[in-house]
Tab-separated table of C-alpha atoms and ligand atoms in Angstrom:
chain	number	residue	atom	x	y	z
A	279	MET	CA	-0.006	0.002	0.005
A	280	SER	CA	1.242	3.508	-0.669
A	281	ASP	CA	0.325	6.934	0.653
A	282	ARG	CA	-1.287	7.362	-2.755
A	283	THR	CA	-3.879	4.683	-1.923
A	284	VAL	CA	-6.119	7.073	0.015
A	285	GLU	CA	-5.953	9.638	-2.786
A	286	GLU	CA	-6.676	6.888	-5.333
A	287	VAL	CA	-9.804	5.960	-3.356
A	288	PHE	CA	-10.894	9.624	-3.434
A	289	GLU	CA	-10.269	9.754	-7.196
A	290	VAL	CA	-12.419	6.637	-7.779
A	291	ILE	CA	-15.270	8.063	-5.686
A	292	ALA	CA	-15.132	11.402	-7.553
A	293	ALA	CA	-15.044	9.640	-10.914
A	294	ALA	CA	-18.093	7.548	-9.971
A	295	ALA	CA	-20.072	10.522	-8.651
A	296	PRO	CA	-21.692	11.500	-11.994
A	297	GLU	CA	-22.896	7.908	-12.572
A	298	ILE	CA	-24.235	7.606	-9.018
A	299	ARG	CA	-25.964	10.976	-9.338
A	300	ALA	CA	-27.519	9.906	-12.673
A	301	ALA	CA	-28.751	6.704	-11.024
A	302	LEU	CA	-30.517	8.777	-8.365
A	303	VAL	CA	-32.627	10.159	-11.211
A	304	GLU	CA	-33.080	6.964	-13.220
A	305	ARG	CA	-33.109	4.219	-10.576
A	306	VAL	CA	-35.551	5.427	-7.968
A	307	GLY	CA	-37.667	2.298	-7.790
A	308	PHE	CA	-37.669	0.307	-4.565
A	309	GLU	CA	-35.919	-3.087	-4.494
A	310	SER	CA	-37.622	-6.095	-2.968
A	311	GLU	CA	-34.595	-6.699	-0.775
A	312	GLU	CA	-33.707	-4.889	2.442
A	313	ASN	CA	-30.125	-4.077	3.396
A	314	PRO	CA	-28.482	-5.795	6.407
A	315	SER	CA	-29.724	-2.955	8.623
A	316	GLY	CA	-33.282	-3.741	7.636
A	317	GLU	CA	-33.720	-0.649	5.491
A	318	GLN	CA	-35.523	-0.716	2.173
A	319	GLN	CA	-33.143	-0.327	-0.796
A	320	ILE	CA	-33.740	1.646	-3.945
A	321	ALA	CA	-32.208	0.517	-7.211
A	322	ALA	CA	-29.654	3.355	-6.988
A	323	ASP	CA	-28.306	1.887	-3.707
A	324	VAL	CA	-27.667	-1.488	-5.368
A	325	HIS	CA	-26.237	0.053	-8.531
A	326	ALA	CA	-23.848	2.352	-6.630
A	327	ASP	CA	-22.771	-0.467	-4.334
A	328	ARG	CA	-21.837	-2.827	-7.184
A	329	LEU	CA	-20.098	-0.060	-9.129
A	330	LEU	CA	-18.012	1.054	-6.139
A	331	GLU	CA	-17.077	-2.513	-5.118
A	332	GLU	CA	-15.760	-3.232	-8.623
A	333	ARG	CA	-13.751	-0.027	-8.960
A	334	LEU	CA	-12.401	0.284	-5.438
A	335	LEU	CA	-11.123	-3.294	-5.389
A	336	THR	CA	-9.123	-2.643	-8.564
A	337	ILE	CA	-6.924	-0.206	-6.596
A	338	ASP	CA	-3.662	-2.059	-5.762
A	339	GLY	CA	-3.591	-0.877	-2.158
A	340	VAL	CA	-7.211	-1.849	-1.412
A	341	GLY	CA	-7.923	-5.449	-0.436
A	342	HIS	CA	-11.268	-5.336	1.365
A	343	TYR	CA	-14.650	-3.734	0.589
A	344	ALA	CA	-17.457	-3.344	3.124
A	345	SER	CA	-20.735	-1.605	2.470
A	346	GLU	CA	-23.914	-0.743	4.304
A	347	GLU	CA	-25.656	-2.744	1.599
A	348	ARG	CA	-23.750	-6.012	2.109
A	349	ASP	CA	-23.893	-8.516	4.918
A	350	HIS	CA	-20.180	-9.362	4.802
A	351	VAL	CA	-16.777	-7.899	3.841
A	352	ILE	CA	-15.593	-8.716	0.285
A	353	SER	CA	-11.861	-9.427	0.123
A	354	ASP	CA	-9.654	-9.930	-2.883
A	355	GLY	CA	-6.160	-9.874	-1.395
A	356	GLU	CA	-3.920	-7.712	0.757
A	357	GLY	CA	-4.470	-4.035	1.366
A	358	TYR	CA	-6.470	-1.396	3.155
A	359	SER	CA	-10.179	-1.745	3.875
A	360	VAL	CA	-12.761	0.648	2.476
A	361	ALA	CA	-16.148	1.045	4.156
A	362	VAL	CA	-18.802	2.667	1.996
A	363	ASP	CA	-22.327	3.996	2.306
A	364	PRO	CA	-23.005	4.083	-1.434
A	365	VAL	CA	-26.094	6.320	-1.207
A	366	ASP	CA	-26.626	7.916	2.181
A	367	GLY	CA	-30.158	9.300	2.400
A	368	SER	CA	-31.581	7.332	-0.514
A	369	SER	CA	-34.997	7.669	1.139
A	370	ASN	CA	-34.663	11.404	0.339
A	371	VAL	CA	-34.536	10.728	-3.407
A	372	GLU	CA	-38.331	10.231	-3.631
A	373	SER	CA	-38.840	13.772	-2.239
A	374	ASN	CA	-36.050	15.178	-4.454
A	375	ASN	CA	-33.789	16.117	-1.561
A	376	ALA	CA	-30.041	15.819	-1.098
A	377	ALA	CA	-28.243	12.501	-0.735
A	378	GLY	CA	-24.588	11.531	-0.483
A	379	THR	CA	-21.899	8.862	-0.758
A	380	ILE	CA	-19.579	8.222	2.197
A	381	VAL	CA	-16.232	6.385	2.273
A	382	GLY	CA	-13.719	5.557	5.001
A	383	VAL	CA	-10.255	4.063	4.349
A	384	TYR	CA	-9.028	1.848	7.242
A	385	ASP	CA	-5.539	0.408	7.721
A	386	ALA	CA	-7.019	-2.728	9.305
A	387	GLU	CA	-9.425	-5.529	8.530
A	388	LEU	CA	-13.023	-4.686	9.379
A	389	PRO	CA	-14.695	-4.254	11.786
A	390	ALA	CA	-12.162	-1.697	13.069
A	391	SER	CA	-12.401	1.426	15.221
A	392	GLY	CA	-12.089	4.898	13.743
A	393	GLU	CA	-8.556	5.091	15.114
A	394	HIS	CA	-7.623	2.934	12.100
A	395	LEU	CA	-8.920	5.508	9.621
A	396	LEU	CA	-6.301	6.917	7.211
A	397	GLY	CA	-8.779	9.089	5.345
A	398	ALA	CA	-12.489	9.697	4.792
A	399	ALA	CA	-14.667	11.570	2.336
A	400	TYR	CA	-18.235	12.252	1.292
A	401	VAL	CA	-19.879	13.349	-1.919
A	402	LEU	CA	-22.971	15.573	-1.616
A	403	TYR	CA	-25.523	15.384	-4.485
A	404	GLY	CA	-27.037	18.838	-4.028
A	405	PRO	CA	-27.651	21.672	-6.516
A	406	ARG	CA	-23.938	21.090	-7.226
A	407	THR	CA	-22.075	17.862	-6.752
A	408	THR	CA	-19.388	18.539	-4.141
A	409	MET	CA	-16.878	16.325	-2.339
A	410	VAL	CA	-15.301	16.839	1.061
A	411	THR	CA	-12.119	14.859	1.731
A	412	ALA	CA	-10.071	14.502	4.927
A	413	HIS	CA	-6.532	13.091	4.827
A	414	GLU	CA	-3.448	13.791	6.938
A	415	GLY	CA	-5.244	16.462	8.960
A	416	THR	CA	-6.454	18.537	6.023
A	417	VAL	CA	-10.094	18.894	4.939
A	418	THR	CA	-10.727	20.008	1.353
A	419	GLU	CA	-14.024	20.797	-0.398
A	420	SER	CA	-14.198	20.414	-4.181
A	421	VAL	CA	-16.814	20.745	-6.878
A	422	VAL	CA	-17.047	17.511	-8.919
A	423	GLU	CA	-17.736	17.957	-12.641
A	424	ASN	CA	-17.491	15.030	-15.064
A	425	GLY	CA	-15.752	13.075	-12.337
A	426	ASP	CA	-12.967	15.647	-11.856
A	427	ARG	CA	-12.487	17.682	-8.691
A	428	THR	CA	-11.877	21.447	-8.544
A	429	THR	CA	-10.975	22.719	-5.077
A	430	VAL	CA	-13.309	25.423	-3.769
A	431	ARG	CA	-12.202	25.408	-0.108
A	432	ASP	CA	-8.849	24.109	1.091
A	433	ASP	CA	-8.083	23.623	4.787
A	434	VAL	CA	-11.784	23.691	5.774
A	435	ARG	CA	-12.284	24.572	9.464
A	436	ILE	CA	-15.651	24.370	11.155
A	437	PRO	CA	-16.810	27.874	12.158
A	438	GLU	CA	-16.757	28.556	15.903
A	439	ASP	CA	-19.692	31.000	15.976
A	440	ASP	CA	-23.429	30.285	15.978
A	441	GLY	CA	-24.452	27.984	13.177
A	442	VAL	CA	-27.252	25.473	12.776
A	443	TYR	CA	-28.471	22.293	14.436
A	444	GLY	CA	-30.193	19.133	13.224
A	445	PHE	CA	-31.288	16.306	15.528
A	446	GLY	CA	-32.644	12.975	14.254
A	447	GLY	CA	-35.222	10.716	15.829
A	448	ARG	CA	-38.605	11.771	17.218
A	449	VAL	CA	-38.797	14.060	20.264
A	450	PRO	CA	-40.828	11.605	22.407
A	451	ASP	CA	-38.130	9.005	21.721
A	452	TRP	CA	-35.300	11.216	22.967
A	453	PRO	CA	-34.008	10.408	26.446
A	454	ALA	CA	-34.802	13.220	28.910
A	455	ASP	CA	-31.168	14.417	29.156
A	456	PHE	CA	-30.835	14.753	25.368
A	457	GLU	CA	-34.225	16.510	25.140
A	458	ALA	CA	-33.142	19.042	27.783
A	459	PHE	CA	-29.975	19.711	25.750
A	460	ALA	CA	-32.052	20.085	22.576
A	461	ARG	CA	-34.314	22.630	24.293
A	462	GLU	CA	-31.229	24.740	25.147
A	463	ILE	CA	-29.774	24.534	21.636
A	464	GLU	CA	-33.053	25.418	19.914
A	465	GLN	CA	-32.948	28.759	21.784
A	466	GLU	CA	-29.536	29.498	20.294
A	467	LEU	CA	-29.250	28.009	16.795
A	468	LYS	CA	-31.357	27.659	13.640
A	469	LEU	CA	-32.900	24.296	12.826
A	470	ARG	CA	-31.621	22.585	9.701
A	471	TYR	CA	-32.600	18.905	9.363
A	472	SER	CA	-33.135	17.205	6.021
A	473	GLY	CA	-33.131	13.472	6.779
A	474	ALA	CA	-29.884	12.893	4.876
A	475	MET	CA	-26.894	13.033	7.182
A	476	ILE	CA	-24.491	14.286	4.499
A	477	GLY	CA	-26.663	17.294	3.697
A	478	ASP	CA	-27.078	18.086	7.366
A	479	VAL	CA	-23.400	17.566	8.256
A	480	ASN	CA	-22.351	19.737	5.315
A	481	GLN	CA	-24.507	22.568	6.715
A	482	VAL	CA	-22.749	22.225	10.085
A	483	LEU	CA	-19.312	22.104	8.442
A	484	THR	CA	-20.214	25.256	6.492
A	485	TYR	CA	-21.995	27.322	9.162
A	486	GLY	CA	-20.920	25.736	12.445
A	487	GLY	CA	-23.258	24.171	15.022
A	488	ILE	CA	-24.106	20.538	15.737
A	489	PHE	CA	-25.673	17.499	14.037
A	490	ALA	CA	-26.858	14.562	16.108
A	491	TYR	CA	-28.643	11.307	15.697
A	492	PRO	CA	-28.751	10.512	19.409
A	493	ALA	CA	-29.384	7.394	21.452
A	494	LEU	CA	-33.147	6.834	21.567
A	495	ARG	CA	-35.360	5.378	24.292
A	496	SER	CA	-36.436	2.710	21.765
A	497	ALA	CA	-32.874	2.192	20.419
A	498	PRO	CA	-30.028	3.063	22.830
A	499	GLU	CA	-27.541	2.110	20.093
A	500	SER	CA	-29.329	4.688	17.856
A	501	LYS	CA	-29.593	4.416	14.063
A	502	LEU	CA	-26.405	5.389	12.204
A	503	ARG	CA	-23.730	2.830	11.430
A	504	LEU	CA	-20.283	3.144	12.973
A	505	LEU	CA	-18.119	1.961	10.084
A	506	TYR	CA	-19.923	3.687	7.192
A	507	GLU	CA	-21.335	6.854	8.791
A	508	GLY	CA	-20.175	7.614	12.347
A	509	ASN	CA	-16.446	7.004	11.865
A	510	PRO	CA	-15.937	8.732	8.479
A	511	ILE	CA	-18.025	11.757	9.459
A	512	GLY	CA	-16.373	11.915	12.877
A	513	TYR	CA	-12.947	11.784	11.214
A	514	ILE	CA	-13.841	14.576	8.793
A	515	VAL	CA	-15.311	16.887	11.445
A	516	GLU	CA	-12.422	16.294	13.859
A	517	SER	CA	-9.958	16.969	11.002
A	518	ALA	CA	-11.835	20.291	10.483
A	519	ASN	CA	-11.097	21.286	14.116
A	520	GLY	CA	-14.511	20.156	15.389
A	521	ARG	CA	-15.492	17.248	17.630
A	522	SER	CA	-17.364	14.002	17.443
A	523	SER	CA	-18.941	12.010	20.257
A	524	ASP	CA	-21.027	8.913	20.904
A	525	GLY	CA	-22.217	10.746	24.015
A	526	ASP	CA	-19.174	9.871	26.124
A	527	ARG	CA	-16.079	10.053	23.905
A	528	SER	CA	-14.846	10.539	20.359
A	529	ILE	CA	-16.702	8.265	17.958
A	530	LEU	CA	-13.271	7.255	16.634
A	531	SER	CA	-12.529	5.623	19.997
A	532	VAL	CA	-15.594	3.403	19.967
A	533	PRO	CA	-14.525	-0.271	19.740
A	534	ALA	CA	-15.936	-2.022	16.672
A	535	ASP	CA	-17.019	-5.648	16.879
A	536	ASP	CA	-19.616	-5.896	14.127
A	537	ILE	CA	-19.566	-4.436	10.605
A	538	HIS	CA	-23.149	-3.139	10.953
A	539	GLN	CA	-22.788	-1.873	14.516
A	540	ARG	CA	-24.796	1.278	15.219
A	541	VAL	CA	-23.604	4.278	17.226
A	542	PRO	CA	-25.120	7.522	18.571
A	543	VAL	CA	-23.614	10.306	16.451
A	544	HIS	CA	-23.022	13.891	17.618
A	545	VAL	CA	-20.660	16.030	15.512
A	546	GLY	CA	-19.957	19.751	15.192
A	547	THR	CA	-18.307	22.747	16.741
A	548	THR	CA	-16.286	21.728	19.816
A	549	GLU	CA	-18.292	23.996	22.172
A	550	TYR	CA	-21.588	22.278	21.367
A	551	VAL	CA	-20.252	18.725	21.461
A	552	ASP	CA	-18.565	19.445	24.792
A	553	ARG	CA	-21.898	20.791	26.099
A	554	LEU	CA	-23.710	17.735	24.734
A	555	GLU	CA	-21.410	15.363	26.634
A	556	ALA	CA	-21.827	17.406	29.841
A	557	ALA	CA	-25.616	17.292	29.428
A	558	LEU	CA	-25.829	13.509	29.088
A	559	ASP	CA	-26.030	11.731	32.427
Q	726	P6P	P1	-34.674	9.602	9.952
Q	726	P6P	C1	-30.690	8.200	5.993
Q	726	P6P	O1	-31.580	7.101	5.944
Q	726	P6P	C2	-29.936	8.091	7.300
Q	726	P6P	O2	-29.181	6.915	7.341
Q	726	P6P	C3	-29.041	9.311	7.485
Q	726	P6P	O3	-28.545	9.812	6.303
Q	726	P6P	C4	-29.964	10.318	8.162
Q	726	P6P	O4	-29.260	11.221	9.000
Q	726	P6P	C5	-30.928	9.447	8.963
Q	726	P6P	O5	-30.862	8.132	8.381
Q	726	P6P	C6	-32.322	9.967	8.882
Q	726	P6P	O6	-33.132	9.190	9.738
Q	726	P6P	O7	-35.092	8.767	11.164
Q	726	P6P	O8	-34.710	11.086	10.221
Q	726	P6P	O9	-35.391	9.227	8.681
C-alpha cells in the first residue's frame, strides 16, 4: 500500500459521482430486498454499491470492501479496507432532496475502530455535486464535474460562531437528558434537518453548530452505522477542528465488533459537542 492509496480511493469516488448521481434520477424504484440494517433499498443503492465494489477493489492498495448494503466484507487480497455507504439518504430521493456517498479508508481488517482511519470523504448530491475529503489532517471541499475535482475550499475549518443544528429521531423518543440539551440549543441556533446526514453535516461544516442522531429510548444504540457513517463523518469533522462524540467520547474511539454496529452520532463545533457530553447523564 502507498500513501497514494487514500488519494486513489478519493479519485475513484469522484469519478463515480456522476454515474451515481444519474442513477438517483433513473433508478428510484424500490428493491424487494432490504439491506443488512433492515432498510428498504432503492435501485440506486444497489447500482452504486456494485459499481463502487468493482472499482475500489481494482486499486492495488485496497484489499477489502465493506458496504452498508452487504452482509459481509468482500476481500480480494492484501491491502487497506474501504467502508462505503453508497447512497446515504436514498430515502430522500423520492422527495427530491439531497443524498450523499460516504467512504472511509481503514488500515485494518473490518470491523475496526475509527482510530484505524487513514482518510475519509463524502460526496454531496445537491444543486452542485461537491466532495469533502479529509486526509493527513487537512479537509478540502471540491466541486465535482465530469468526475474531476476542482478545489473550492482548502483547509476547511468548522466555524466557531453560531451555526445550525439538526437532531434525528422523534422528540418523544429522545431520552430526557438529550431533550433538555435540545431545548437549550433550539434557543440558540437555527434548525436545519433534512433526513440525509451528508446534507445536514455539510450545513454544520459550512456554518458551524451541531448535528446529532442521538441514542433513543427505543434504540439506545441509535440508528447510524459506525463503520460507514459515524467514523468517516467523525474523522472529517475532527480533521476540520470540530469534535465527534457517541455521548461519552470521540466516535473514533468506539470499539468495533460488528460491521453493521450502530452508534449515537453527535458532531460539530467543539463547544456544542462538549456541552452535549456534559448534558448527558
Ligand atoms: P430519519 C438516511 O436514511 C440516514 O441513514 C441518514 O442519512 C440520516 O441522518 C438518517 O438516516 C435519517 O433518519 O429517522 O430522520 O429518517
